[in-house]
Amino acid sequence: MAVLLLAEVTDGALMADATAKALTAAKMLGEVTVLAAGARAKAAGEAAAKFAGVTKVLVAEDPSLGHRLAEPTAALIAGLAGDYEHIVAPATTDAKNVLPRVAALLDVMVISDVSGIVDKDTFERPIYAGNAIQTVRSSDAKKVVSIRTTAFEAAPEGGAAPVETVAVPANPGLSKWIEDTVAASDRPELTSAKIVVSGGRGVGSREQFALIEKLADKLGAAVGASRAAVDSGYAPNVWQVGQTGKVVAPNLCVAVGISGAIQHLAGMKDSKVIVAINKDEEAPIFQVADYGLVADLFQAVPEMIEKL
């Protein structure tokens, strides 16, 4: 079986962690060809060729593929789809934008957020905020699949796949780029960080959320937030972790002032070690925490920062 894996490419660079984890899943389905697409994608394609298990890399470069526009990328993938039984991508913001359009062009369903591969037609994915696992069997001739990368280990390097350039179809012209607004940060990217420190509504205010940031900086961690904290204006949307935010699975997740609503747990309960700090000993977060500290965060966190 042949598999086309859409690599995660940002500003011409390969997002290696997401791509390598999706590759691990894709290899369970057959021989993998990686597609690196963008206004600049050659360097990303060469980086993808170094992953073990990649049969071939296709590089598609065109201005229309820049700025994360989904329609030109979907048209490109649909044009290449004839040679592949599976079209796979990591379940990132970009892929979630592109894959439904690919599926519509191919008149098939999307199988999203796959966390397990049973066989070439059968997949597992979490539902009900991660409280149940659904097994999906598709009879579509072509399977369009997004991979929940937190469920798979990253594929190692050690490959030397050939790299080819492919033609880019005409731009459908259904959308246009206006501007990118990106928050600059020296901290690790949230979804790939090894350590995440998240704050909840218990932090109390935007000014007091600086405590969470200080603790994160001491640990070299990314900063996360619950939806309640984001909705209250304590933290920006890009920090939101949960069912309607980002899914994280770091080696260490420190949850501060987070009660543990089911929607938030869905985005972080796969973390290797969870440490919870909350003054309410009945908070649901303690049911999933490996270590729980029942304490006032405004006393505990400054002490942690001082000791670190």
Short mmCIF file of N, CA and C in Angstrom, two decimals, residues 142-265:
data_model
loop_
_atom_site.label_atom_id
_atom_site.label_comp_id
_atom_site.label_asym_id
_atom_site.label_seq_id
_atom_site.Cartn_x
_atom_site.Cartn_y
_atom_site.Cartn_z
N LYS A 142 -9.92 5.53 -1.00
CA LYS A 142 -8.79 6.31 -0.50
C LYS A 142 -9.14 6.80 0.91
N LYS A 143 -8.20 6.66 1.80
CA LYS A 143 -8.41 7.06 3.19
C LYS A 143 -7.68 8.38 3.44
N VAL A 144 -8.39 9.35 3.95
CA VAL A 144 -7.80 10.64 4.31
C VAL A 144 -7.77 10.69 5.84
N VAL A 145 -6.57 10.72 6.42
CA VAL A 145 -6.40 10.47 7.85
C VAL A 145 -5.51 11.54 8.49
N SER A 146 -5.97 12.11 9.60
CA SER A 146 -5.08 12.96 10.40
C SER A 146 -4.65 12.19 11.64
N ILE A 147 -3.40 12.36 12.04
CA ILE A 147 -2.78 11.58 13.10
C ILE A 147 -2.61 12.43 14.35
N ARG A 148 -3.13 11.95 15.47
CA ARG A 148 -2.87 12.61 16.75
C ARG A 148 -1.43 12.27 17.15
N THR A 149 -0.55 13.23 17.00
CA THR A 149 0.88 12.94 17.13
C THR A 149 1.29 12.57 18.55
N THR A 150 0.50 12.98 19.56
CA THR A 150 0.86 12.64 20.93
C THR A 150 0.76 11.15 21.20
N ALA A 151 0.12 10.41 20.29
CA ALA A 151 -0.07 8.97 20.49
C ALA A 151 1.07 8.14 19.90
N PHE A 152 2.01 8.76 19.21
CA PHE A 152 3.06 8.01 18.52
C PHE A 152 4.43 8.60 18.84
N GLU A 153 5.43 7.73 18.87
CA GLU A 153 6.81 8.17 19.03
C GLU A 153 7.34 8.70 17.70
N ALA A 154 8.29 9.59 17.75
CA ALA A 154 8.87 10.15 16.54
C ALA A 154 9.73 9.12 15.82
N ALA A 155 9.62 9.07 14.51
CA ALA A 155 10.48 8.19 13.72
C ALA A 155 11.91 8.70 13.79
N PRO A 156 12.89 7.79 13.86
CA PRO A 156 14.29 8.23 13.94
C PRO A 156 14.83 8.67 12.58
N GLU A 157 15.94 9.36 12.60
CA GLU A 157 16.64 9.65 11.36
C GLU A 157 17.49 8.45 10.96
N GLY A 158 18.11 8.55 9.80
CA GLY A 158 18.91 7.44 9.30
C GLY A 158 18.56 7.03 7.89
N GLY A 159 17.65 7.78 7.27
CA GLY A 159 17.25 7.49 5.90
C GLY A 159 17.98 8.37 4.90
N ALA A 160 17.79 8.04 3.64
CA ALA A 160 18.39 8.84 2.55
C ALA A 160 17.49 8.70 1.33
N ALA A 161 16.25 9.14 1.47
CA ALA A 161 15.28 8.96 0.39
C ALA A 161 15.55 9.94 -0.74
N PRO A 162 15.24 9.53 -1.97
CA PRO A 162 15.39 10.45 -3.11
C PRO A 162 14.37 11.59 -3.02
N VAL A 163 14.76 12.75 -3.53
CA VAL A 163 13.90 13.93 -3.50
C VAL A 163 13.57 14.34 -4.93
N GLU A 164 12.27 14.49 -5.21
CA GLU A 164 11.82 14.89 -6.55
C GLU A 164 10.99 16.16 -6.45
N THR A 165 11.00 16.93 -7.53
CA THR A 165 10.17 18.13 -7.61
C THR A 165 8.92 17.82 -8.42
N VAL A 166 7.77 18.27 -7.95
CA VAL A 166 6.52 18.01 -8.66
C VAL A 166 5.91 19.33 -9.11
N ALA A 167 5.13 19.25 -10.18
CA ALA A 167 4.45 20.44 -10.71
C ALA A 167 3.30 20.83 -9.79
N VAL A 168 3.04 22.12 -9.71
CA VAL A 168 1.97 22.65 -8.87
C VAL A 168 0.80 23.08 -9.76
N PRO A 169 -0.42 22.61 -9.48
CA PRO A 169 -1.56 23.00 -10.31
C PRO A 169 -1.90 24.47 -10.14
N ALA A 170 -2.74 24.97 -11.01
CA ALA A 170 -3.16 26.37 -10.95
C ALA A 170 -3.87 26.66 -9.63
N ASN A 171 -3.66 27.84 -9.11
CA ASN A 171 -4.27 28.26 -7.86
C ASN A 171 -5.79 28.39 -8.04
N PRO A 172 -6.59 27.69 -7.24
CA PRO A 172 -8.05 27.83 -7.36
C PRO A 172 -8.54 29.24 -7.09
N GLY A 173 -7.75 30.03 -6.37
CA GLY A 173 -8.11 31.42 -6.13
C GLY A 173 -9.31 31.60 -5.22
N LEU A 174 -9.54 30.66 -4.32
CA LEU A 174 -10.71 30.73 -3.44
C LEU A 174 -10.45 31.53 -2.17
N SER A 175 -9.20 31.79 -1.88
CA SER A 175 -8.86 32.60 -0.71
C SER A 175 -7.58 33.37 -1.01
N LYS A 176 -7.31 34.38 -0.22
CA LYS A 176 -6.08 35.13 -0.40
C LYS A 176 -5.50 35.50 0.96
N TRP A 177 -4.20 35.64 1.00
CA TRP A 177 -3.49 35.99 2.21
C TRP A 177 -3.58 37.50 2.44
N ILE A 178 -3.91 37.86 3.68
CA ILE A 178 -3.93 39.28 4.05
C ILE A 178 -2.71 39.61 4.89
N GLU A 179 -2.54 38.92 6.02
CA GLU A 179 -1.37 39.13 6.86
C GLU A 179 -1.26 37.97 7.86
N ASP A 180 -0.07 37.78 8.38
CA ASP A 180 0.17 36.84 9.46
C ASP A 180 0.42 37.64 10.73
N THR A 181 -0.24 37.26 11.81
CA THR A 181 0.01 37.87 13.11
C THR A 181 0.52 36.78 14.03
N VAL A 182 1.79 36.82 14.34
CA VAL A 182 2.43 35.76 15.11
C VAL A 182 3.02 36.34 16.38
N ALA A 183 2.73 35.70 17.50
CA ALA A 183 3.31 36.13 18.77
C ALA A 183 4.72 35.57 18.89
N ALA A 184 5.70 36.45 19.00
CA ALA A 184 7.09 36.01 19.11
C ALA A 184 7.37 35.53 20.53
N SER A 185 8.10 34.44 20.66
CA SER A 185 8.42 33.90 21.98
C SER A 185 9.70 33.09 21.91
N ASP A 186 10.48 33.18 22.99
CA ASP A 186 11.70 32.38 23.09
C ASP A 186 11.42 31.03 23.74
N ARG A 187 10.19 30.81 24.18
CA ARG A 187 9.83 29.55 24.83
C ARG A 187 9.61 28.45 23.78
N PRO A 188 9.66 27.19 24.20
CA PRO A 188 9.39 26.09 23.27
C PRO A 188 7.97 26.17 22.72
N GLU A 189 7.76 25.59 21.54
CA GLU A 189 6.43 25.51 20.95
C GLU A 189 5.57 24.57 21.79
N LEU A 190 4.34 24.97 22.06
CA LEU A 190 3.51 24.28 23.05
C LEU A 190 3.31 22.80 22.74
N THR A 191 2.96 22.46 21.51
CA THR A 191 2.60 21.07 21.21
C THR A 191 3.79 20.12 21.16
N SER A 192 5.01 20.66 21.06
CA SER A 192 6.19 19.80 21.00
C SER A 192 7.10 19.95 22.22
N ALA A 193 6.71 20.78 23.19
CA ALA A 193 7.55 21.04 24.37
C ALA A 193 7.66 19.80 25.24
N LYS A 194 8.81 19.62 25.85
CA LYS A 194 9.03 18.50 26.77
C LYS A 194 8.45 18.80 28.16
N ILE A 195 8.34 20.08 28.49
CA ILE A 195 7.75 20.51 29.76
C ILE A 195 6.73 21.60 29.47
N VAL A 196 5.56 21.49 30.11
CA VAL A 196 4.51 22.50 29.96
C VAL A 196 4.03 22.91 31.34
N VAL A 197 3.93 24.21 31.57
CA VAL A 197 3.34 24.74 32.79
C VAL A 197 2.06 25.47 32.39
N SER A 198 0.92 25.00 32.91
CA SER A 198 -0.37 25.56 32.54
C SER A 198 -1.04 26.21 33.74
N GLY A 199 -1.73 27.31 33.47
CA GLY A 199 -2.48 28.00 34.52
C GLY A 199 -3.96 28.00 34.21
N GLY A 200 -4.77 28.03 35.27
CA GLY A 200 -6.21 28.03 35.11
C GLY A 200 -6.85 29.27 35.68
N ARG A 201 -8.17 29.20 35.82
CA ARG A 201 -8.92 30.36 36.32
C ARG A 201 -8.51 30.71 37.74
N GLY A 202 -8.00 29.71 38.48
CA GLY A 202 -7.57 29.96 39.84
C GLY A 202 -6.43 30.95 39.96
N VAL A 203 -5.74 31.24 38.85
CA VAL A 203 -4.64 32.21 38.89
C VAL A 203 -5.19 33.62 39.18
N GLY A 204 -6.41 33.86 38.71
CA GLY A 204 -7.09 35.07 39.17
C GLY A 204 -7.07 36.29 38.28
N SER A 205 -5.99 36.52 37.53
CA SER A 205 -5.94 37.71 36.67
C SER A 205 -4.80 37.58 35.67
N ARG A 206 -4.81 38.47 34.67
CA ARG A 206 -3.74 38.48 33.68
C ARG A 206 -2.42 38.85 34.34
N GLU A 207 -2.45 39.78 35.26
CA GLU A 207 -1.22 40.21 35.92
C GLU A 207 -0.62 39.06 36.74
N GLN A 208 -1.47 38.31 37.43
CA GLN A 208 -0.99 37.22 38.26
C GLN A 208 -0.57 36.01 37.44
N PHE A 209 -0.99 35.96 36.17
CA PHE A 209 -0.56 34.88 35.29
C PHE A 209 0.95 34.95 35.03
N ALA A 210 1.54 36.08 35.34
CA ALA A 210 2.99 36.22 35.21
C ALA A 210 3.72 35.20 36.08
N LEU A 211 3.09 34.75 37.16
CA LEU A 211 3.67 33.71 38.00
C LEU A 211 3.87 32.42 37.21
N ILE A 212 2.86 32.08 36.40
CA ILE A 212 2.93 30.87 35.58
C ILE A 212 4.08 30.99 34.58
N GLU A 213 4.22 32.18 33.99
CA GLU A 213 5.28 32.41 33.02
C GLU A 213 6.66 32.33 33.67
N LYS A 214 6.78 32.88 34.88
CA LYS A 214 8.07 32.82 35.58
C LYS A 214 8.46 31.38 35.90
N LEU A 215 7.50 30.59 36.35
CA LEU A 215 7.78 29.19 36.65
C LEU A 215 8.17 28.45 35.37
N ALA A 216 7.46 28.72 34.27
CA ALA A 216 7.79 28.09 33.00
C ALA A 216 9.20 28.45 32.55
N ASP A 217 9.56 29.72 32.71
CA ASP A 217 10.90 30.15 32.28
C ASP A 217 11.99 29.47 33.12
N LYS A 218 11.72 29.27 34.41
CA LYS A 218 12.69 28.59 35.27
C LYS A 218 12.89 27.14 34.82
N LEU A 219 11.84 26.53 34.31
CA LEU A 219 11.89 25.12 33.89
C LEU A 219 12.23 24.95 32.41
N GLY A 220 12.36 26.05 31.68
CA GLY A 220 12.57 25.96 30.23
C GLY A 220 11.36 25.37 29.54
N ALA A 221 10.17 25.73 30.03
CA ALA A 221 8.93 25.11 29.59
C ALA A 221 8.10 26.03 28.70
N ALA A 222 7.15 25.41 28.00
CA ALA A 222 6.12 26.17 27.29
C ALA A 222 5.02 26.54 28.28
N VAL A 223 4.26 27.58 27.95
CA VAL A 223 3.16 28.02 28.81
C VAL A 223 1.84 27.59 28.18
N GLY A 224 0.97 26.99 29.01
CA GLY A 224 -0.36 26.62 28.57
C GLY A 224 -1.40 27.26 29.47
N ALA A 225 -2.66 27.11 29.08
CA ALA A 225 -3.76 27.68 29.87
C ALA A 225 -5.01 26.87 29.63
N SER A 226 -5.89 26.87 30.62
CA SER A 226 -7.20 26.24 30.44
C SER A 226 -8.09 27.20 29.65
N ARG A 227 -9.18 26.64 29.13
CA ARG A 227 -10.11 27.50 28.39
C ARG A 227 -10.69 28.57 29.31
N ALA A 228 -10.95 28.21 30.57
CA ALA A 228 -11.51 29.18 31.51
C ALA A 228 -10.56 30.37 31.67
N ALA A 229 -9.26 30.10 31.73
CA ALA A 229 -8.28 31.18 31.86
C ALA A 229 -8.24 32.04 30.60
N VAL A 230 -8.32 31.39 29.45
CA VAL A 230 -8.31 32.13 28.18
C VAL A 230 -9.58 32.97 28.05
N ASP A 231 -10.74 32.36 28.34
CA ASP A 231 -12.00 33.10 28.23
C ASP A 231 -12.06 34.26 29.21
N SER A 232 -11.36 34.14 30.33
CA SER A 232 -11.33 35.22 31.33
C SER A 232 -10.34 36.31 30.96
N GLY A 233 -9.57 36.10 29.88
CA GLY A 233 -8.61 37.11 29.45
C GLY A 233 -7.27 37.04 30.14
N TYR A 234 -7.02 35.95 30.87
CA TYR A 234 -5.75 35.83 31.59
C TYR A 234 -4.60 35.43 30.65
N ALA A 235 -4.92 34.75 29.55
CA ALA A 235 -3.90 34.20 28.66
C ALA A 235 -4.41 34.25 27.22
N PRO A 236 -3.50 34.33 26.24
CA PRO A 236 -3.93 34.37 24.84
C PRO A 236 -4.43 33.01 24.35
N ASN A 237 -5.19 33.04 23.27
CA ASN A 237 -5.77 31.81 22.71
C ASN A 237 -4.72 30.77 22.33
N VAL A 238 -3.55 31.22 21.89
CA VAL A 238 -2.53 30.28 21.42
C VAL A 238 -2.00 29.40 22.54
N TRP A 239 -2.29 29.76 23.79
CA TRP A 239 -1.84 28.96 24.93
C TRP A 239 -2.88 27.93 25.37
N GLN A 240 -4.05 27.95 24.77
CA GLN A 240 -5.14 27.11 25.27
C GLN A 240 -4.87 25.62 25.02
N VAL A 241 -5.00 24.84 26.07
CA VAL A 241 -4.84 23.39 26.01
C VAL A 241 -6.19 22.75 26.31
N GLY A 242 -6.58 21.77 25.49
CA GLY A 242 -7.84 21.09 25.77
C GLY A 242 -8.54 20.63 24.52
N GLN A 243 -9.77 20.22 24.69
CA GLN A 243 -10.54 19.68 23.57
C GLN A 243 -10.70 20.69 22.44
N THR A 244 -10.87 21.97 22.79
CA THR A 244 -11.00 23.01 21.77
C THR A 244 -9.72 23.83 21.63
N GLY A 245 -8.63 23.34 22.23
CA GLY A 245 -7.34 24.00 22.10
C GLY A 245 -6.31 23.04 21.55
N LYS A 246 -5.11 23.09 22.10
CA LYS A 246 -4.03 22.23 21.62
C LYS A 246 -3.92 20.99 22.50
N VAL A 247 -3.48 19.91 21.88
CA VAL A 247 -3.26 18.65 22.59
C VAL A 247 -1.77 18.52 22.86
N VAL A 248 -1.42 18.29 24.11
CA VAL A 248 -0.01 18.19 24.50
C VAL A 248 0.24 16.87 25.21
N ALA A 249 1.45 16.37 25.11
CA ALA A 249 1.85 15.15 25.82
C ALA A 249 3.32 15.26 26.21
N PRO A 250 3.66 16.25 27.03
CA PRO A 250 5.06 16.45 27.40
C PRO A 250 5.53 15.40 28.40
N ASN A 251 6.83 15.40 28.68
CA ASN A 251 7.35 14.54 29.74
C ASN A 251 6.85 15.00 31.11
N LEU A 252 6.66 16.31 31.27
CA LEU A 252 6.18 16.87 32.53
C LEU A 252 5.16 17.96 32.25
N CYS A 253 3.99 17.84 32.87
CA CYS A 253 2.97 18.87 32.78
C CYS A 253 2.64 19.35 34.19
N VAL A 254 2.82 20.63 34.45
CA VAL A 254 2.50 21.21 35.74
C VAL A 254 1.23 22.04 35.59
N ALA A 255 0.15 21.61 36.27
CA ALA A 255 -1.15 22.28 36.17
C ALA A 255 -1.38 23.09 37.43
N VAL A 256 -1.46 24.41 37.28
CA VAL A 256 -1.54 25.32 38.43
C VAL A 256 -2.90 26.03 38.43
N GLY A 257 -3.67 25.85 39.50
CA GLY A 257 -4.95 26.53 39.59
C GLY A 257 -5.95 26.06 38.56
N ILE A 258 -5.80 24.81 38.12
CA ILE A 258 -6.69 24.23 37.12
C ILE A 258 -7.55 23.17 37.81
N SER A 259 -8.86 23.30 37.70
CA SER A 259 -9.75 22.37 38.39
C SER A 259 -9.73 20.98 37.74
N GLY A 260 -9.60 20.96 36.41
CA GLY A 260 -9.55 19.68 35.72
C GLY A 260 -10.84 19.33 35.02
N ALA A 261 -11.46 20.31 34.36
CA ALA A 261 -12.66 20.03 33.57
C ALA A 261 -12.33 19.02 32.49
N ILE A 262 -13.32 18.20 32.14
CA ILE A 262 -13.09 17.11 31.20
C ILE A 262 -12.52 17.61 29.88
N GLN A 263 -12.93 18.83 29.46
CA GLN A 263 -12.45 19.36 28.19
C GLN A 263 -10.96 19.67 28.25
N HIS A 264 -10.47 20.11 29.41
CA HIS A 264 -9.05 20.39 29.55
C HIS A 264 -8.25 19.09 29.65
N LEU A 265 -8.76 18.13 30.40
CA LEU A 265 -8.06 16.86 30.56
C LEU A 265 -7.86 16.17 29.22
#
